[in-house]
Amino acid sequence: MPHRQTSALQSTMDAALELAPKIEQQLSTFQDGYETDDTDPTVALGEPTLAPAHPAEGTHTHGLTLTRSEKLYMTDGNIVVAAEAVAFRVHMSLLTRNSETFAGMLCSLRVTDAETYDGCYVVRLSDTAEDVFALLSALYDNPQYSTQPIAHLACLLRMSKKYLVASVYLAVMEALHQHLPRTVQGWITHLGMHRPLEAKLLVLDAAYEANATLLLPSLYYALCVNTLEEIQDAKPDLPHSVLTVYAAGKAKLATELAVFISDCISGRDRARSTCDTHWRSLEAAAHNLSCNVAQLMTTDPIACLQSLVSYFDNDTGACPACRNELRADAWERSKTIWSSLPEVFGLISWDHLDKNIHWPGKRCRLQIIEGVQHG
């Protein structure tokens, strides 16, 4: 290998290898003055609870004076669900049929001393009125989840798991997988979750609260295009254990592009190739890309591989055989990277993550939109 080629390859590898300790060093700086813990990053939802009773006011038996919801108040409803100071009049049969939690709460309702409002018994919840409205309206309207904003989907993911509304939970999971595909083909086709950082962090919170671990590998991968400073600035209260998972996984992925360049471009036997000049041009572009990625502290090796394939495809001087060879190599490496994501971020394998979603008393199977293979 010529000295200049060796030097370029070495600089690329050096830049990639330096990125991992930089990420770890960044993480350590945030530990100063940061209260760490060794607990699992999963945030338990806890049991749904009724809001505490308040001294009677006005004409009501218990609690603060309620105001009818302008968005959801069924005149023929027979139960009032109250959150904060807002009353939602709905149908008990709808709640008990769709929510195991509501069914249990209403069965244990003591009518002798229950609060009433507008002739209906009241069930007060400790959630925000906005969150309760989101869940109740989903039960009534059965919306097109795929068109809902990310923030709304994150809210429904939390609430549907908290109140054990399986139909909403599964529909929301399918909608979120349009943003966070389970397969590498889905990621490339849909360009992954190219959304604002705030949207990704909302889903991360909801995924941990709802124990939706199937979302985490691609979600953590999507976060790798952001720096640790950006994440910390956007959500200062993010648990340190979550930051550690992110930083450790990002450091592992940081060398993937440089390794691909070494194995499949710089290290390729091109002695007999008529496209040697074009391979050298690709190699130079690849080295520049790798160095830029290291400098920006971003990590998305699959997108980088796709960028190299596009670069070579646009080189009209390269023969079809060489282009196809690079495309095949990039595809195989992308599949390998994707299949390793759960382990990279400290999770169980894809096969175990998406095999089944366990629900109390049920086993629910998610339909895989992009296909069953993760390669």
Coordinates of C-alpha atoms in Angstrom, one line a residue:
M1 CA 0.0 0.0 0.0
P2 CA 1.5 3.4 -1.0
H3 CA 2.7 5.6 1.9
R4 CA 0.1 8.4 1.1
Q5 CA -2.7 5.8 1.2
T6 CA -1.4 4.3 4.4
S7 CA -1.2 7.8 6.0
A8 CA -4.8 8.6 5.0
L9 CA -6.1 5.4 6.4
Q10 CA -4.2 5.8 9.6
S11 CA -5.5 9.3 10.1
T12 CA -9.1 8.1 9.5
M13 CA -8.7 5.3 12.1
D14 CA -7.0 7.7 14.5
A15 CA -9.9 10.2 14.2
A16 CA -12.5 7.4 14.7
L17 CA -10.6 5.9 17.7
E18 CA -10.3 9.3 19.3
L19 CA -14.1 9.8 19.1
A20 CA -14.9 7.1 21.7
P21 CA -12.7 8.5 24.5
K22 CA -14.0 12.0 23.7
I23 CA -17.6 10.8 24.3
E24 CA -16.6 9.1 27.5
Q25 CA -14.7 12.2 28.6
Q26 CA -17.8 14.3 27.9
L27 CA -19.9 12.0 30.0
S28 CA -17.5 12.2 32.9
T29 CA -17.6 16.0 32.9
F30 CA -21.4 15.9 33.4
Q31 CA -20.9 13.7 36.5
D32 CA -19.4 16.6 38.4
G33 CA -22.2 18.0 40.5
Y34 CA -24.6 15.5 39.0
E35 CA -26.4 13.1 41.4
T36 CA -25.8 9.7 39.9
D37 CA -27.5 6.4 40.7
D38 CA -26.9 2.8 39.9
T39 CA -30.6 2.0 39.3
D40 CA -32.0 0.6 36.1
P41 CA -32.9 3.5 33.8
T42 CA -36.5 2.2 33.5
V43 CA -38.9 4.5 35.3
A44 CA -41.7 2.6 36.8
L45 CA -45.2 3.9 36.2
G46 CA -46.4 2.7 39.5
E47 CA -50.0 1.9 40.2
P48 CA -52.6 4.3 38.8
T49 CA -54.0 6.2 41.7
L50 CA -57.0 8.3 42.5
A51 CA -56.4 11.9 43.3
P52 CA -56.6 12.6 47.1
A53 CA -60.0 13.8 48.3
H54 CA -60.4 17.5 49.2
P55 CA -62.8 19.2 51.5
A56 CA -66.2 19.6 50.0
E57 CA -66.9 22.7 48.1
G58 CA -70.2 24.0 46.6
T59 CA -72.7 21.3 45.9
H60 CA -70.3 18.5 45.5
T61 CA -69.7 15.6 47.9
H62 CA -65.9 15.6 47.7
G63 CA -63.1 17.4 46.0
L64 CA -62.6 20.7 44.2
T65 CA -65.3 22.2 42.1
L66 CA -65.2 20.6 38.7
T67 CA -65.6 22.3 35.3
R68 CA -67.1 20.4 32.4
S69 CA -64.7 19.6 29.7
E70 CA -65.5 21.5 26.6
K71 CA -63.9 18.7 24.5
L72 CA -65.3 15.6 26.0
Y73 CA -68.6 15.6 28.0
M74 CA -71.2 13.0 26.8
T75 CA -74.7 14.0 27.9
D76 CA -75.7 10.3 28.0
G77 CA -72.5 9.3 29.9
N78 CA -72.9 7.5 33.2
I79 CA -69.5 8.1 34.9
V80 CA -67.3 11.2 35.4
V81 CA -63.6 10.9 35.1
A82 CA -62.0 13.9 36.7
A83 CA -58.4 15.1 36.3
E84 CA -57.2 18.3 38.0
A85 CA -60.4 20.4 37.9
V86 CA -61.8 19.1 34.6
A87 CA -64.7 16.7 34.4
F88 CA -65.0 14.2 31.5
R89 CA -68.4 12.6 31.3
V90 CA -68.0 9.3 29.6
H91 CA -69.5 5.8 29.4
M92 CA -68.6 3.3 32.0
S93 CA -68.9 0.4 29.6
L94 CA -66.3 1.9 27.3
L95 CA -63.8 2.2 30.1
T96 CA -64.4 -1.3 31.6
R97 CA -64.3 -3.0 28.2
N98 CA -61.0 -1.4 27.1
S99 CA -59.1 -0.9 30.3
E100 CA -58.3 -3.5 32.8
T101 CA -57.3 -0.8 35.3
F102 CA -60.5 1.2 35.0
A103 CA -62.5 -2.0 35.3
G104 CA -60.8 -2.8 38.6
M105 CA -61.1 0.8 39.9
L106 CA -64.8 1.0 39.1
C107 CA -65.6 -2.4 40.5
S108 CA -64.0 -1.2 43.8
L109 CA -65.9 2.1 43.8
R110 CA -67.9 2.5 47.1
V111 CA -71.1 4.1 46.0
T112 CA -72.1 4.8 49.6
D113 CA -69.7 7.7 50.0
A114 CA -68.7 8.3 46.3
E115 CA -68.5 11.8 45.0
T116 CA -71.1 12.7 42.5
Y117 CA -71.3 15.3 39.8
D118 CA -74.2 16.1 37.4
G119 CA -75.9 12.9 38.6
C120 CA -72.9 10.6 38.0
Y121 CA -70.3 9.1 40.2
V122 CA -66.9 10.6 40.0
V123 CA -63.5 8.9 39.6
R124 CA -60.7 11.4 40.2
L125 CA -57.3 10.6 38.7
S126 CA -53.9 12.1 39.6
D127 CA -52.9 12.6 35.9
T128 CA -53.1 15.9 34.1
A129 CA -56.4 16.8 32.3
E130 CA -54.5 16.9 29.0
D131 CA -53.2 13.4 29.4
V132 CA -56.6 12.0 30.5
F133 CA -58.3 13.7 27.5
A134 CA -55.8 12.2 25.1
L135 CA -56.5 8.7 26.4
L136 CA -60.3 9.0 26.5
S137 CA -60.5 10.6 23.1
A138 CA -58.4 7.8 21.6
L139 CA -61.0 5.3 23.0
Y140 CA -63.9 7.2 21.5
D141 CA -62.4 8.3 18.2
N142 CA -60.0 5.5 17.2
P143 CA -57.8 8.1 15.4
Q144 CA -55.3 7.5 12.6
Y145 CA -52.3 7.1 14.8
S146 CA -49.8 7.3 12.0
T147 CA -50.7 10.9 11.4
Q148 CA -50.5 12.0 15.1
P149 CA -47.7 14.2 16.3
I150 CA -44.8 12.5 18.1
A151 CA -45.6 14.2 21.4
H152 CA -49.2 12.9 21.3
L153 CA -48.0 9.4 20.6
A154 CA -45.6 9.6 23.5
C155 CA -48.4 10.6 25.8
L156 CA -50.7 7.8 24.6
L157 CA -47.9 5.3 25.0
R158 CA -47.5 6.2 28.7
M159 CA -51.2 6.5 29.5
S160 CA -52.3 3.3 27.6
K161 CA -49.7 1.2 29.5
K162 CA -50.5 2.9 32.8
Y163 CA -54.2 2.1 32.4
L164 CA -53.7 -1.2 30.5
V165 CA -55.5 -0.2 27.3
A166 CA -54.1 -2.8 25.0
S167 CA -55.8 -1.6 21.8
V168 CA -54.3 1.9 22.1
Y169 CA -50.9 0.7 23.2
L170 CA -50.5 -1.7 20.3
A171 CA -51.7 0.9 17.8
V172 CA -49.4 3.5 19.1
M173 CA -46.4 1.1 19.0
E174 CA -47.1 0.5 15.3
A175 CA -47.3 4.2 14.6
L176 CA -44.0 4.8 16.5
H177 CA -42.3 2.1 14.4
Q178 CA -42.9 4.3 11.3
H179 CA -40.5 6.7 13.0
L180 CA -38.3 4.1 14.6
P181 CA -38.2 1.1 12.2
R182 CA -37.3 -2.3 13.5
T183 CA -35.4 -3.3 10.4
V184 CA -32.4 -1.8 8.7
Q185 CA -34.4 -1.7 5.4
G186 CA -37.1 0.3 7.2
W187 CA -34.5 2.6 8.6
I188 CA -32.9 3.3 5.3
T189 CA -36.2 3.6 3.4
H190 CA -37.8 5.9 5.9
L191 CA -34.6 7.7 6.8
G192 CA -35.0 6.7 10.4
M193 CA -36.2 9.1 13.0
H194 CA -34.9 12.4 11.6
R195 CA -36.9 14.4 14.1
P196 CA -36.1 17.2 16.5
L197 CA -34.2 16.2 19.5
E198 CA -37.1 17.2 21.8
A199 CA -39.3 14.7 20.0
K200 CA -36.8 11.8 20.4
L201 CA -36.4 12.6 24.1
L202 CA -40.2 12.6 24.6
V203 CA -40.4 9.1 23.1
L204 CA -37.4 8.0 25.2
D205 CA -39.1 9.0 28.4
A206 CA -42.4 7.3 27.4
A207 CA -40.6 4.1 26.2
Y208 CA -39.0 3.7 29.6
E209 CA -42.1 4.5 31.5
A210 CA -44.2 2.1 29.4
N211 CA -41.4 -0.5 29.4
A212 CA -41.6 -0.4 25.6
T213 CA -38.0 -1.8 25.2
L214 CA -38.7 -2.7 21.5
L215 CA -38.4 1.0 20.7
L216 CA -35.0 1.5 22.5
P217 CA -32.4 0.2 20.0
S218 CA -33.4 2.4 17.1
L219 CA -34.3 5.3 19.4
Y220 CA -30.8 5.2 21.0
Y221 CA -29.3 4.9 17.5
A222 CA -31.3 8.0 16.4
L223 CA -30.0 9.9 19.3
C224 CA -26.4 9.2 18.3
V225 CA -26.6 12.0 15.7
N226 CA -26.9 14.4 18.6
T227 CA -24.0 15.3 20.9
L228 CA -24.0 14.7 24.7
E229 CA -24.2 18.5 25.2
E230 CA -27.2 18.8 23.1
I231 CA -29.0 16.1 24.9
Q232 CA -28.0 17.4 28.3
D233 CA -29.1 20.9 27.4
A234 CA -32.5 19.7 26.1
K235 CA -33.2 17.5 29.1
P236 CA -31.0 18.3 32.1
D237 CA -32.9 15.8 34.3
L238 CA -32.3 12.8 32.1
P239 CA -31.2 10.0 34.4
H240 CA -27.4 9.5 34.4
S241 CA -27.9 5.7 33.7
V242 CA -29.7 6.6 30.4
L243 CA -26.8 8.9 29.4
T244 CA -24.4 6.1 30.2
V245 CA -26.2 3.7 27.9
Y246 CA -26.3 6.3 25.2
A247 CA -22.6 7.2 25.5
A248 CA -21.3 3.7 25.8
G249 CA -23.3 2.6 22.7
K250 CA -22.3 5.6 20.7
A251 CA -18.6 5.0 21.5
K252 CA -18.9 1.4 20.2
L253 CA -20.5 2.6 16.9
A254 CA -17.9 5.3 16.4
T255 CA -15.4 3.1 14.7
E256 CA -17.8 1.3 12.3
L257 CA -17.2 3.7 9.4
A258 CA -13.4 3.6 9.7
V259 CA -13.5 -0.2 9.9
F260 CA -15.6 -0.4 6.7
I261 CA -13.2 1.9 4.9
S262 CA -10.3 -0.2 5.9
D263 CA -11.9 -3.5 5.1
C264 CA -13.9 -2.7 2.0
I265 CA -12.3 0.3 0.3
S266 CA -8.6 0.8 1.3
G267 CA -8.0 -2.9 1.9
R268 CA -9.6 -4.1 -1.3
D269 CA -7.5 -5.9 -3.9
R270 CA -7.7 -3.5 -6.9
A271 CA -4.6 -4.6 -8.7
R272 CA -6.6 -5.8 -11.8
S273 CA -9.4 -3.3 -11.6
T274 CA -9.8 -0.8 -14.4
C275 CA -11.6 1.4 -11.9
D276 CA -8.6 1.9 -9.6
T277 CA -8.6 5.7 -10.0
H278 CA -12.3 5.8 -9.1
W279 CA -11.7 3.7 -6.0
R280 CA -9.0 6.1 -5.0
S281 CA -11.3 9.0 -5.4
L282 CA -13.9 7.2 -3.3
E283 CA -11.3 6.4 -0.6
A284 CA -10.4 10.1 -0.4
A285 CA -14.0 11.0 0.0
A286 CA -14.5 8.3 2.6
H287 CA -11.5 9.6 4.7
N288 CA -12.9 13.1 4.6
L289 CA -16.3 11.9 5.6
S290 CA -14.9 9.9 8.5
C291 CA -12.9 12.9 9.8
N292 CA -15.8 15.2 9.5
V293 CA -18.0 12.8 11.5
A294 CA -15.4 12.5 14.2
Q295 CA -15.0 16.3 14.4
L296 CA -18.8 16.9 14.7
M297 CA -19.1 14.2 17.4
T298 CA -22.0 12.6 15.5
T299 CA -22.5 8.9 14.8
D300 CA -24.7 7.4 12.1
P301 CA -22.6 4.7 10.3
I302 CA -25.5 3.4 8.3
A303 CA -26.2 6.8 6.8
C304 CA -22.5 7.3 6.1
L305 CA -22.4 4.0 4.2
Q306 CA -25.4 5.0 2.1
S307 CA -23.6 8.3 1.4
L308 CA -20.5 6.4 0.1
V309 CA -22.7 4.2 -2.1
S310 CA -24.5 7.3 -3.5
Y311 CA -21.1 9.0 -4.2
F312 CA -19.8 5.9 -6.1
D313 CA -23.1 5.5 -8.0
N314 CA -22.7 9.1 -9.2
D315 CA -19.2 8.4 -10.5
T316 CA -20.0 7.7 -14.1
G317 CA -16.5 6.4 -14.7
A318 CA -16.8 3.5 -12.3
C319 CA -18.0 0.3 -13.9
P320 CA -21.3 -1.3 -12.8
A321 CA -19.5 -4.3 -11.3
C322 CA -17.5 -2.1 -8.9
R323 CA -20.6 -0.1 -8.0
N324 CA -22.6 -3.2 -7.2
E325 CA -19.7 -4.6 -5.2
L326 CA -19.6 -1.6 -3.0
R327 CA -23.3 -1.5 -2.6
A328 CA -23.4 -5.2 -1.6
D329 CA -20.6 -4.6 1.0
A330 CA -22.3 -1.6 2.4
W331 CA -25.6 -3.5 2.7
E332 CA -24.0 -6.4 4.5
R333 CA -22.2 -4.1 6.9
S334 CA -25.4 -2.1 7.5
K335 CA -27.2 -5.4 8.4
T336 CA -24.5 -6.3 10.8
I337 CA -24.5 -3.0 12.5
W338 CA -28.3 -3.0 12.8
S339 CA -28.5 -6.6 14.2
S340 CA -26.0 -5.6 16.9
L341 CA -27.8 -2.5 18.1
P342 CA -29.7 -4.1 21.0
E343 CA -26.4 -5.6 22.4
V344 CA -24.6 -2.3 21.7
F345 CA -27.1 -0.5 24.0
G346 CA -27.2 -3.2 26.6
L347 CA -30.5 -4.9 25.6
I348 CA -31.5 -8.4 24.6
S349 CA -31.5 -9.4 20.9
W350 CA -34.0 -8.1 18.4
D351 CA -35.6 -11.6 18.1
H352 CA -36.4 -11.5 21.8
L353 CA -37.4 -7.9 21.9
D354 CA -40.0 -8.2 19.2
K355 CA -41.1 -11.8 19.6
N356 CA -43.9 -10.9 21.8
I357 CA -45.3 -8.1 23.9
H358 CA -46.5 -9.4 27.2
W359 CA -49.7 -8.0 28.6
P360 CA -51.2 -9.1 31.9
G361 CA -53.2 -12.2 31.0
K362 CA -52.5 -11.8 27.3
R363 CA -49.8 -12.3 24.7
C364 CA -50.0 -9.7 22.0
R365 CA -48.2 -10.0 18.8
L366 CA -47.1 -6.9 16.9
Q367 CA -47.4 -6.9 13.1
I368 CA -44.0 -6.1 11.7
I369 CA -44.6 -3.6 8.9
E370 CA -41.1 -3.8 7.3
G371 CA -40.8 -7.5 7.4
V372 CA -39.7 -10.1 9.9
Q373 CA -36.0 -10.1 9.2
H374 CA -33.6 -7.7 11.0
G375 CA -31.0 -8.0 8.4

